[in-house]
Coordinates of C-alpha atoms (C1' of nucleotides) in Angstrom, one line a residue:
Chain A
M1 CA -124.3 26.0 39.6
S2 CA -121.2 28.0 40.9
P3 CA -118.1 26.6 38.1
G4 CA -115.5 26.9 41.2
K5 CA -112.2 27.9 40.7
E6 CA -110.9 26.2 38.2
P7 CA -108.2 23.6 38.2
S8 CA -104.2 24.3 37.9
G9 CA -102.9 23.5 34.4
Q10 CA -100.4 21.7 36.3
L11 CA -102.9 19.2 38.1
I12 CA -104.7 18.7 33.9
E13 CA -101.0 18.2 32.9
A14 CA -100.5 15.5 35.2
L15 CA -103.6 13.7 34.3
K16 CA -103.2 13.9 31.0
S17 CA -99.9 12.4 31.3
L18 CA -101.9 9.5 32.9
G19 CA -103.6 9.2 29.8
L20 CA -106.6 11.4 30.3
T21 CA -107.4 14.0 27.8
K22 CA -108.0 17.7 28.8
Y23 CA -111.4 17.4 28.9
E24 CA -111.6 13.7 30.2
A25 CA -109.7 15.8 33.2
L26 CA -111.7 18.4 33.9
V27 CA -115.1 16.2 33.9
Y28 CA -113.2 13.8 36.5
I29 CA -111.9 16.6 38.3
G30 CA -115.9 18.1 38.1
L31 CA -117.2 15.0 39.2
L32 CA -114.9 14.7 42.1
Q33 CA -116.2 17.9 43.1
F34 CA -119.7 17.3 42.9
D35 CA -120.5 13.5 42.8
G36 CA -123.6 12.3 41.6
A37 CA -124.0 15.5 39.0
T38 CA -125.9 15.1 35.9
A39 CA -124.3 15.9 32.2
T40 CA -125.4 19.6 32.6
E41 CA -124.5 20.2 35.8
I42 CA -121.3 18.6 35.1
H43 CA -120.9 21.3 32.0
E44 CA -121.4 24.1 34.1
I45 CA -119.0 22.9 37.1
S46 CA -115.8 21.7 34.3
G47 CA -116.4 24.3 32.0
V48 CA -116.3 21.7 29.5
P49 CA -119.3 22.7 26.2
R50 CA -122.3 20.6 26.9
A51 CA -122.3 18.7 23.8
S52 CA -118.9 17.5 24.5
V53 CA -119.5 16.2 27.6
Y54 CA -121.4 13.2 26.8
P55 CA -118.5 11.6 24.6
V56 CA -116.2 12.8 27.7
L57 CA -118.0 10.8 30.1
D58 CA -118.6 7.7 27.7
K59 CA -114.8 7.1 27.5
L60 CA -114.3 7.9 31.3
V61 CA -116.8 4.8 32.0
Q62 CA -115.3 3.1 29.7
K63 CA -112.0 3.5 31.5
G64 CA -113.5 2.5 35.0
L65 CA -113.5 6.2 36.7
V66 CA -116.9 6.9 36.5
I67 CA -120.1 4.9 37.0
V68 CA -123.8 6.1 35.3
S69 CA -127.2 6.3 36.9
N70 CA -129.6 4.7 34.5
T71 CA -132.2 7.7 36.0
V72 CA -133.5 10.4 33.7
P73 CA -131.5 12.1 33.8
K74 CA -128.4 10.2 33.9
R75 CA -126.4 10.9 37.1
F76 CA -122.9 10.1 37.0
D77 CA -120.4 9.1 40.0
A78 CA -116.8 9.3 39.8
L79 CA -114.7 6.8 41.6
P80 CA -112.5 8.3 44.7
P81 CA -109.3 10.1 43.7
K82 CA -107.2 7.4 45.0
K83 CA -108.7 4.6 43.5
G84 CA -109.2 6.9 40.5
I85 CA -105.3 7.3 40.1
I86 CA -104.3 3.6 40.7
K87 CA -107.1 2.4 38.3
L88 CA -105.1 4.8 35.4
K89 CA -101.6 3.7 36.8
E90 CA -102.8 0.0 36.4
N91 CA -102.9 0.6 32.3
I92 CA -100.1 2.2 32.3
E93 CA -98.4 -0.1 34.3
S94 CA -99.8 -3.7 32.0
D95 CA -98.7 -1.4 28.7
A96 CA -95.0 -0.6 30.5
E97 CA -94.9 -4.6 31.4
F98 CA -95.5 -5.1 27.8
A99 CA -93.4 -2.8 26.2
G100 CA -90.2 -4.1 28.7
T101 CA -90.7 -7.5 27.5
E102 CA -91.0 -6.5 23.8
L103 CA -88.1 -4.1 23.7
E104 CA -85.9 -6.3 25.6
N105 CA -86.5 -8.8 22.9
I106 CA -85.6 -6.3 20.4
Y107 CA -82.3 -4.9 22.7
I108 CA -80.4 -8.4 23.1
S109 CA -80.9 -8.6 19.2
R110 CA -79.6 -5.8 18.3
M111 CA -76.0 -4.8 16.5
C112 CA -73.7 -2.6 18.6
P113 CA -70.4 -1.7 17.2
E114 CA -68.7 -2.2 20.7
K115 CA -65.2 -1.4 19.3
E116 CA -66.1 1.9 18.3
R117 CA -68.2 3.0 20.9
Q118 CA -65.7 2.8 23.2
E119 CA -63.5 5.9 21.7
L120 CA -66.7 8.0 21.5
I121 CA -67.5 10.7 24.2
W122 CA -70.8 10.8 25.2
S123 CA -72.9 13.7 26.7
I124 CA -75.6 13.6 29.4
S125 CA -78.1 16.3 30.5
G126 CA -80.1 17.0 33.4
S127 CA -78.9 16.7 36.7
E128 CA -80.9 13.6 37.5
N129 CA -79.8 12.1 34.3
I130 CA -75.8 12.5 35.9
I131 CA -76.7 11.3 38.8
N132 CA -78.4 7.9 37.8
R133 CA -75.3 7.5 35.4
L134 CA -72.4 8.1 37.9
R135 CA -74.2 5.9 40.8
Q136 CA -74.2 2.8 38.2
S137 CA -70.9 3.5 37.5
I138 CA -70.0 3.7 40.7
G139 CA -72.0 0.6 41.5
E140 CA -70.2 -1.3 38.8
A141 CA -66.9 -0.6 39.8
G142 CA -64.7 -3.5 40.3
T143 CA -61.4 -2.3 41.5
E144 CA -60.8 1.5 41.9
I145 CA -62.5 5.0 42.0
Q146 CA -61.2 8.6 42.2
I147 CA -63.3 11.0 42.7
I148 CA -62.5 15.0 43.2
S149 CA -66.0 16.8 44.5
D150 CA -67.5 19.0 46.9
Y151 CA -68.6 17.3 49.6
D152 CA -71.8 18.7 49.5
F153 CA -72.4 16.5 46.0
I154 CA -71.0 13.5 47.4
K155 CA -73.3 13.8 50.2
T156 CA -76.8 14.4 49.1
H157 CA -76.2 12.3 46.0
L158 CA -73.3 9.4 46.4
H159 CA -72.9 9.0 50.0
D160 CA -75.2 5.2 50.6
T161 CA -73.7 4.5 46.6
L162 CA -70.0 4.7 48.0
F163 CA -70.8 2.4 51.3
K164 CA -73.0 0.0 48.7
T165 CA -70.5 -0.9 46.4
D166 CA -70.6 -5.0 45.5
S167 CA -66.9 -5.4 45.2
N168 CA -64.9 -3.0 47.5
P169 CA -63.2 -1.2 45.4
V170 CA -60.0 1.0 46.8
M171 CA -61.0 5.0 46.5
Q172 CA -59.6 7.9 46.4
I173 CA -61.6 11.0 47.4
I174 CA -60.6 14.7 46.5
T175 CA -62.9 17.0 48.8
D176 CA -63.6 20.0 50.9
R177 CA -64.8 18.5 54.3
W178 CA -66.8 15.1 55.6
E179 CA -68.8 14.4 58.3
G180 CA -69.7 11.1 59.3
E181 CA -67.7 7.4 58.5
V182 CA -65.7 7.1 56.0
P183 CA -65.8 4.3 53.6
P184 CA -63.6 0.6 54.0
D185 CA -60.7 0.9 51.4
T186 CA -61.2 4.5 51.0
T187 CA -58.7 7.3 51.6
V188 CA -60.4 11.0 51.9
K189 CA -58.3 13.9 51.0
I190 CA -59.6 17.1 52.4
V191 CA -57.9 20.4 50.9
E192 CA -59.2 22.7 54.1
D193 CA -58.4 25.7 51.9
K194 CA -59.7 26.8 48.6
I195 CA -60.4 23.7 47.1
N196 CA -62.2 25.9 44.6
E197 CA -58.8 26.3 42.8
C198 CA -58.6 22.6 42.0
F199 CA -61.7 22.2 40.0
E200 CA -64.4 24.6 40.3
S201 CA -62.7 28.3 39.4
K202 CA -62.9 28.6 35.5
N203 CA -64.1 26.0 33.6
E204 CA -67.0 25.2 36.4
M205 CA -66.6 21.9 36.3
S206 CA -67.9 20.4 39.5
G207 CA -67.2 16.5 39.9
I208 CA -64.5 14.3 38.5
F209 CA -65.0 10.8 38.6
I210 CA -63.1 8.0 37.4
I211 CA -63.5 4.5 37.8
D212 CA -61.2 1.4 37.4
S213 CA -59.0 3.5 35.4
K214 CA -61.7 2.8 32.6
R215 CA -64.0 5.1 32.1
V216 CA -64.6 8.6 33.3
L217 CA -67.2 11.0 34.0
V218 CA -67.1 14.9 34.6
I219 CA -69.7 17.1 35.7
M220 CA -69.9 20.8 34.6
S221 CA -72.3 23.0 35.8
S222 CA -72.5 26.6 35.0
P223 CA -74.6 28.2 37.2
G224 CA -77.9 29.6 35.0
H225 CA -77.3 26.5 32.6
E226 CA -78.8 22.9 33.4
P227 CA -75.9 21.1 34.3
S228 CA -74.1 18.7 32.1
A229 CA -71.8 16.0 31.9
I230 CA -69.4 13.9 29.5
F231 CA -68.7 10.4 29.7
S232 CA -66.0 8.2 28.2
E233 CA -63.9 5.1 27.9
S234 CA -61.8 6.8 25.6
N235 CA -58.2 6.4 26.3
G236 CA -56.7 9.9 25.4
F237 CA -59.8 10.9 27.4
L238 CA -58.8 8.7 30.0
D239 CA -55.2 9.6 30.1
F240 CA -55.9 13.1 30.3
F241 CA -57.9 13.2 33.4
S242 CA -55.6 10.4 35.2
N243 CA -52.8 13.0 34.8
Y244 CA -55.2 15.9 35.6
W245 CA -56.3 13.9 39.0
R246 CA -52.6 13.0 40.0
F247 CA -51.3 16.3 39.2
I248 CA -54.0 17.4 41.6
S249 CA -53.1 15.2 43.7
Y250 CA -49.9 16.1 44.1
H251 CA -50.1 19.8 43.8
I252 CA -52.6 19.8 47.1
D253 CA -50.4 17.7 48.9
R254 CA -47.7 20.5 48.5
K255 CA -49.1 23.7 48.5
H256 CA -52.5 23.1 51.0
T257 CA -53.2 22.0 54.1
V258 CA -54.3 18.7 53.4
R259 CA -56.1 16.2 56.3
I260 CA -56.3 12.7 55.4
L261 CA -59.0 10.5 56.7
Q262 CA -58.4 6.5 56.3
G263 CA -61.5 4.1 55.9
Chain B
M1 CA -78.8 0.1 6.3
S2 CA -81.5 -2.4 6.8
P3 CA -84.8 -1.2 8.4
G4 CA -85.4 -4.4 10.6
K5 CA -88.7 -5.3 10.6
E6 CA -90.7 -2.6 11.8
P7 CA -92.1 -2.3 15.4
S8 CA -95.5 -3.9 16.2
G9 CA -98.4 -0.9 16.4
Q10 CA -99.0 -2.6 19.5
L11 CA -95.8 -2.2 21.1
I12 CA -95.8 2.2 19.8
E13 CA -99.5 2.4 21.4
A14 CA -98.1 1.4 24.7
L15 CA -94.6 3.1 24.7
K16 CA -97.2 6.4 23.5
S17 CA -99.4 5.5 26.7
L18 CA -95.7 6.1 28.5
G19 CA -95.7 9.5 27.3
L20 CA -93.7 9.3 23.7
T21 CA -95.1 9.9 20.9
K22 CA -95.1 7.8 17.6
Y23 CA -91.7 9.2 16.3
E24 CA -90.3 9.2 19.5
A25 CA -91.4 5.5 20.2
L26 CA -89.9 4.4 16.7
V27 CA -86.3 6.4 17.4
Y28 CA -86.5 4.7 20.5
I29 CA -86.6 1.4 19.0
G30 CA -84.5 1.9 16.1
L31 CA -81.7 3.1 18.6
L32 CA -82.1 0.2 20.3
Q33 CA -81.4 -2.2 17.4
F34 CA -78.7 0.2 16.7
D35 CA -76.6 1.7 19.8
G36 CA -74.5 4.3 18.7
A37 CA -76.5 5.6 15.0
T38 CA -75.8 8.9 13.8
A39 CA -78.7 10.5 12.9
T40 CA -78.8 9.4 9.3
E41 CA -78.7 5.9 10.3
I42 CA -81.7 6.3 12.7
H43 CA -83.6 7.7 10.3
E44 CA -82.6 4.5 8.2
I45 CA -83.6 2.2 10.9
S46 CA -86.8 3.6 12.3
G47 CA -88.4 5.1 8.9
V48 CA -89.0 8.2 10.5
P49 CA -88.0 11.5 8.4
R50 CA -84.6 12.8 8.7
A51 CA -85.6 15.9 9.3
S52 CA -87.9 15.0 12.2
V53 CA -85.2 13.0 13.5
Y54 CA -83.3 15.8 15.4
P55 CA -86.0 17.4 17.0
V56 CA -87.3 13.6 18.5
L57 CA -83.5 13.2 19.7
D58 CA -83.8 16.2 21.5
K59 CA -86.9 15.4 23.3
L60 CA -85.4 12.0 23.9
V61 CA -82.2 13.5 25.5
Q62 CA -84.2 15.7 27.5
K63 CA -86.7 13.1 28.7
G64 CA -82.8 11.1 30.0
L65 CA -83.8 8.0 27.5
V66 CA -80.6 9.0 25.1
I67 CA -77.6 10.5 25.1
V68 CA -75.1 12.3 22.7
S69 CA -71.5 12.0 21.7
N70 CA -69.8 15.4 20.7
T71 CA -68.4 13.8 17.5
V72 CA -69.2 14.9 14.5
P73 CA -71.7 13.5 13.1
K74 CA -73.6 13.2 16.4
R75 CA -74.1 9.3 17.5
F76 CA -76.8 8.6 19.9
D77 CA -76.8 5.9 22.8
A78 CA -80.1 4.7 24.3
L79 CA -81.0 3.9 28.2
P80 CA -81.0 0.0 27.7
P81 CA -85.1 -0.8 27.7
K82 CA -85.4 -1.8 31.3
K83 CA -84.0 1.4 32.6
G84 CA -85.6 3.7 29.9
I85 CA -89.1 2.1 31.1
I86 CA -88.4 2.7 34.5
K87 CA -87.1 6.2 34.0
L88 CA -90.2 6.9 31.9
K89 CA -92.6 5.4 34.9
E90 CA -91.4 7.4 36.9
N91 CA -92.2 10.6 35.3
I92 CA -95.7 9.2 35.5
E93 CA -95.3 8.4 38.7
S94 CA -94.4 11.8 40.3
D95 CA -97.5 13.1 38.0
A96 CA -99.6 10.2 39.4
E97 CA -98.4 11.6 42.8
F98 CA -99.1 15.0 42.7
A99 CA -102.4 14.6 40.9
G100 CA -103.6 12.0 44.1
T101 CA -102.5 14.9 46.3
E102 CA -104.3 17.5 44.5
L103 CA -107.6 15.3 43.7
E104 CA -108.2 14.6 47.3
N105 CA -107.9 18.2 48.3
I106 CA -110.7 18.6 45.5
Y107 CA -112.3 15.6 46.7
I108 CA -112.9 16.2 50.6
S109 CA -114.2 19.5 49.8
R110 CA -116.8 18.4 47.8
M111 CA -120.3 18.8 48.5
C112 CA -122.3 15.6 47.9
P113 CA -126.0 15.4 47.9
E114 CA -125.8 12.1 49.9
K115 CA -129.5 12.0 51.0
E116 CA -130.6 11.7 46.8
R117 CA -127.4 9.4 45.8
Q118 CA -128.6 6.6 47.9
E119 CA -132.0 6.4 46.2
L120 CA -130.1 6.2 42.0
I121 CA -129.0 2.7 40.7
W122 CA -125.9 3.1 38.9
S123 CA -124.6 1.1 36.0
I124 CA -121.0 -0.3 35.8
S125 CA -120.1 -1.7 32.7
G126 CA -116.9 -3.9 31.9
S127 CA -116.0 -7.1 33.9
E128 CA -113.0 -5.9 36.0
N129 CA -114.8 -2.4 37.0
I130 CA -117.4 -4.8 38.2
I131 CA -115.5 -7.2 39.8
N132 CA -113.8 -4.6 41.7
R133 CA -116.8 -2.9 42.7
L134 CA -118.0 -5.8 43.9
R135 CA -114.9 -6.8 45.9
Q136 CA -115.0 -3.7 47.4
S137 CA -118.9 -3.9 48.6
I138 CA -117.8 -7.7 50.4
G139 CA -114.9 -6.5 52.0
E140 CA -116.8 -3.6 53.1
A141 CA -119.9 -6.0 54.5
G142 CA -121.0 -5.3 58.4
T143 CA -123.4 -8.2 59.1
E144 CA -124.8 -10.4 56.1
I145 CA -123.9 -11.2 52.7
Q146 CA -126.3 -13.0 50.6
I147 CA -125.2 -14.2 46.7
I148 CA -126.7 -16.1 44.0
S149 CA -124.1 -16.8 41.4
D150 CA -122.5 -20.3 39.8
Y151 CA -119.5 -21.1 41.6
D152 CA -117.3 -20.9 38.7
F153 CA -117.8 -17.0 39.1
I154 CA -117.2 -17.1 42.8
K155 CA -114.1 -19.0 42.7
T156 CA -112.2 -16.7 40.2
H157 CA -113.0 -13.8 41.0
L158 CA -114.3 -13.6 45.1
H159 CA -113.0 -16.9 46.7
D160 CA -110.2 -15.0 48.7
T161 CA -112.6 -11.5 49.8
L162 CA -115.2 -14.0 51.0
F163 CA -112.5 -15.6 53.8
K164 CA -111.1 -12.1 54.1
T165 CA -114.2 -9.9 55.4
D166 CA -112.5 -8.0 58.7
S167 CA -116.4 -8.4 60.5
N168 CA -117.3 -12.0 59.8
P169 CA -120.7 -11.1 57.9
V170 CA -123.0 -14.0 58.4
M171 CA -122.8 -15.2 54.2
Q172 CA -125.9 -17.1 52.5
I173 CA -124.5 -18.3 48.8
I174 CA -126.8 -20.1 46.6
T175 CA -124.8 -21.9 43.7
D176 CA -124.3 -24.6 41.3
R177 CA -121.2 -26.5 43.5
W178 CA -118.6 -25.7 45.8
E179 CA -114.8 -26.9 45.7
G180 CA -112.5 -27.2 49.0
E181 CA -113.5 -24.9 52.3
V182 CA -116.2 -23.2 53.6
P183 CA -115.7 -19.4 54.8
P184 CA -116.6 -19.3 58.8
D185 CA -120.2 -18.4 59.4
T186 CA -121.4 -19.4 55.5
T187 CA -124.3 -21.4 54.5
V188 CA -124.0 -23.0 51.1
K189 CA -126.6 -24.1 49.1
I190 CA -125.8 -26.1 46.2
V191 CA -128.6 -26.6 44.2
E192 CA -127.5 -29.8 42.0
D193 CA -129.9 -29.4 39.1
K194 CA -130.7 -26.5 36.6
I195 CA -129.5 -24.0 38.7
N196 CA -129.3 -22.3 35.0
E197 CA -133.9 -21.7 35.6
C198 CA -133.0 -19.0 38.3
F199 CA -130.9 -17.1 37.5
E200 CA -129.1 -17.5 34.2
S201 CA -132.3 -18.6 31.7
K202 CA -133.7 -15.2 30.0
N203 CA -133.0 -12.3 31.6
E204 CA -129.0 -13.5 31.8
M205 CA -128.2 -12.4 35.1
S206 CA -124.8 -14.2 36.1
G207 CA -125.3 -13.2 39.9
I208 CA -127.0 -11.4 42.3
F209 CA -125.1 -9.6 45.7
I210 CA -126.9 -8.3 48.5
I211 CA -124.8 -6.8 51.2
D212 CA -126.1 -6.1 55.0
S213 CA -129.9 -5.8 53.2
K214 CA -128.5 -2.1 52.4
R215 CA -126.7 -3.0 48.7
V216 CA -127.7 -5.1 45.9
L217 CA -124.8 -5.3 42.7
V218 CA -126.4 -7.7 39.9
I219 CA -124.3 -8.8 37.2
M220 CA -126.5 -9.3 33.8
S221 CA -124.0 -10.6 31.2
S222 CA -125.7 -11.4 27.6
P223 CA -123.0 -13.7 25.5
G224 CA -121.8 -10.9 22.6
H225 CA -121.5 -8.3 25.0
E226 CA -119.6 -6.4 27.5
P227 CA -121.1 -7.5 30.6
S228 CA -122.3 -4.9 32.9
A229 CA -123.7 -4.6 36.1
I230 CA -126.2 -2.7 38.2
F231 CA -125.6 -1.3 41.6
S232 CA -127.8 0.5 44.3
E233 CA -128.7 1.3 47.8
S234 CA -132.6 2.2 46.8
N235 CA -135.3 1.1 48.7
G236 CA -137.0 -0.1 46.2
F237 CA -134.7 -1.9 44.3
L238 CA -133.3 -3.6 47.6
D239 CA -136.8 -4.7 48.3
F240 CA -137.1 -6.2 45.0
F241 CA -134.3 -8.4 45.1
S242 CA -133.9 -9.3 48.9
N243 CA -137.7 -10.5 48.3
Y244 CA -136.4 -12.0 44.7
W245 CA -133.4 -13.5 46.8
R246 CA -136.2 -15.1 49.3
F247 CA -138.2 -16.8 47.0
I248 CA -135.4 -18.4 45.0
S249 CA -134.2 -20.0 48.1
Y250 CA -137.8 -21.2 49.5
H251 CA -138.2 -22.2 45.8
I252 CA -135.2 -24.3 45.5
D253 CA -135.7 -26.2 48.3
R254 CA -139.0 -27.0 47.4
K255 CA -138.6 -28.2 43.6
H256 CA -134.7 -28.9 43.5
T257 CA -132.2 -31.2 45.4
V258 CA -130.2 -29.1 47.3
R259 CA -127.1 -30.1 49.2
I260 CA -126.2 -27.5 52.0
L261 CA -123.0 -27.1 53.6
Q262 CA -121.9 -25.2 56.6
G263 CA -118.9 -23.0 57.0
Chain C
dA1 C1' -144.9 27.6 24.3
dG2 C1' -140.6 27.1 27.2
dA3 C1' -136.7 24.2 29.1
dC4 C1' -133.8 20.9 29.5
dT5 C1' -131.5 16.1 27.7
dG6 C1' -129.0 13.2 24.7
dT7 C1' -127.9 13.3 20.2
dT8 C1' -125.3 14.3 16.0
dG9 C1' -122.9 16.7 12.4
dT10 C1' -119.7 20.3 11.1
dT11 C1' -115.8 23.6 12.0
dT12 C1' -111.9 25.8 14.6
dT13 C1' -107.5 24.7 17.2
dT14 C1' -104.0 22.1 18.5
dT15 C1' -100.8 18.4 18.0
dT16 C1' -97.8 15.4 15.3
dT17 C1' -96.4 13.9 11.2
dA18 C1' -94.2 14.7 6.6
dT19 C1' -91.8 17.7 3.4
dA20 C1' -89.1 20.9 1.0
dA21 C1' -85.3 24.0 0.9
dC22 C1' -80.8 25.3 2.8
dA23 C1' -76.2 26.3 5.0
dA24 C1' -71.9 24.7 6.3
dC25 C1' -68.4 21.4 5.5
dA26 C1' -66.2 17.5 3.6
dT27 C1' -64.7 14.6 -0.4
dT28 C1' -64.1 13.7 -5.0
dA29 C1' -62.9 14.0 -9.9
dA30 C1' -61.2 17.1 -13.4
Chain D
dT1 C1' -57.4 24.6 -7.9
dT2 C1' -62.0 24.7 -8.8
dA3 C1' -66.7 22.4 -9.6
dA4 C1' -69.3 18.8 -8.8
dT5 C1' -70.8 15.6 -5.3
dG6 C1' -72.6 14.3 -0.6
dT7 C1' -73.4 14.7 4.2
dT8 C1' -75.0 16.7 8.6
dG9 C1' -77.6 20.0 11.5
dT10 C1' -81.1 23.6 10.6
dT11 C1' -85.6 26.0 9.7
dA12 C1' -89.4 26.8 7.3
dT13 C1' -93.9 25.0 6.1
dA14 C1' -97.4 21.7 4.6
dA15 C1' -100.7 17.6 5.4
dA16 C1' -103.1 14.6 8.5
dA17 C1' -104.7 13.1 13.2
dA18 C1' -106.6 14.3 17.6
dA19 C1' -109.2 17.6 20.4
dA20 C1' -111.8 20.6 21.5
dA21 C1' -115.8 23.8 20.6
dC22 C1' -119.7 25.4 18.2
dA23 C1' -124.4 24.5 16.3
dA24 C1' -128.8 22.5 15.2
dC25 C1' -132.4 18.8 16.6
dA26 C1' -135.5 15.8 17.7
dG27 C1' -137.6 14.2 22.3
dT28 C1' -140.3 14.8 26.9
dC29 C1' -141.8 16.7 30.7
dT30 C1' -144.0 21.0 32.6

DNA sequence: AGACTGTTGTTTTTTTTATAACAACATTAA
DNA sequence: TTAATGTTGTTATAAAAAAAACAACAGTCT
């Protein structure tokens, strides 16, 4: 029995996060390669110690990923991968549902010092988390959105969000270029030369987003590091960035070649 | 800081299967109760040792479930439960997708001694797994389905499947009663008295299903035990149950009051 | 006897959970 | 001012639990 090439660690990790142990993953993978194998064959294919194969198979049967023949020796048959994955996800899904309602109960009865929270400045790490928070804030915008950001970022992460706001806020966008349509109620200022000077030079900021003059999100990404962002509703913070925005807006009108698009 | 009532073990288990550790779950739950808490407060609410709170929070931040203020002391804010769960599921979903394609690759290049497998008899445990396999077999039926089962079972688990077969097989059903419509091409024999005698008395079988004279699935459920089933394409097995079916069918016509419905 | 299956214990290893100690800083009281 | 006290954030390390690995044995078949 050739052991086949052993499965990638990544695959096993993936199966682990679906609720299997390393052995369970190995045995399941082994069974997919050789449907109807005996315990000893599984041991040989998967590299799992023979004595450990039995309890592991028990668990897999229990989880409904494997069925057993009642021959001697026993033979085992694995659910095809698609169905197997669905089954594993089902188990997780039901847990997720339970946890969801349970946590919601806890959440609605929480104590929450809103007053002070507002003055705090929050850090967000990881580009995905930043994008999420940003999209949410833009989606919740009531009247006004101010943006300084390079177009690549807007295009890849924000384009749809900007068109899909419920309350049609007035948007002012300062960026380096623009493709396609401009959203309604929107002014796009395109700084054709050296946009970098404005916000990408020293401090590595790659974007400033001010929502309803009430919330700011500033993205900072220095090369090499994970991108991070700060988010606040603090007045001081807001004043600073509102001023900064006004300053930039005024500055580029005078010093740069600016093209204006109206939505 | 009142510790609040401690979260149910079930909730923590659910969150564990979503990829959190016990501590991570406790801290997240704690933060939901008291948004914007400091590490020490979290320790007090959640019961997690203070020194352990920090690395746990790191991981939660990493997973995008928590954001940090840059005050001193640091304050922490949890993603609301709905979004938190979605985020956790996203991580799992991407793993599931990866595992799915990866396993599929392994699966298509498997070696599979079909010849011998056909002669094996497989055991399936757990009612859900049994139902799944049964529904699949019925769905794949080509020409003929023979069923002996009590109507409660058919009604709760099989009703829709029987109406939705692609290839309109001829169906013969022996049962104890029937409600509503009868599927097309179907003969239902209703044994009005003592159906138990046929298949529920001693051996505790609660159903026999023969598909295309090619596969049999026999469900056995003794009270107290988990229901189990055997499934086979073995000729000997098939012969036995085909004969059994014929025997029952003949027997009840003569000894019992039978009502016949035609679909 | 020898090869193999299925089972049962018992280590070893790894991951989580728990405790302890420390430096940095702030607050209070003498 | 200094000493005493308390708090935060870190680090190291011990204990416990879960997984993984190994060893041994009885039964079965050849």
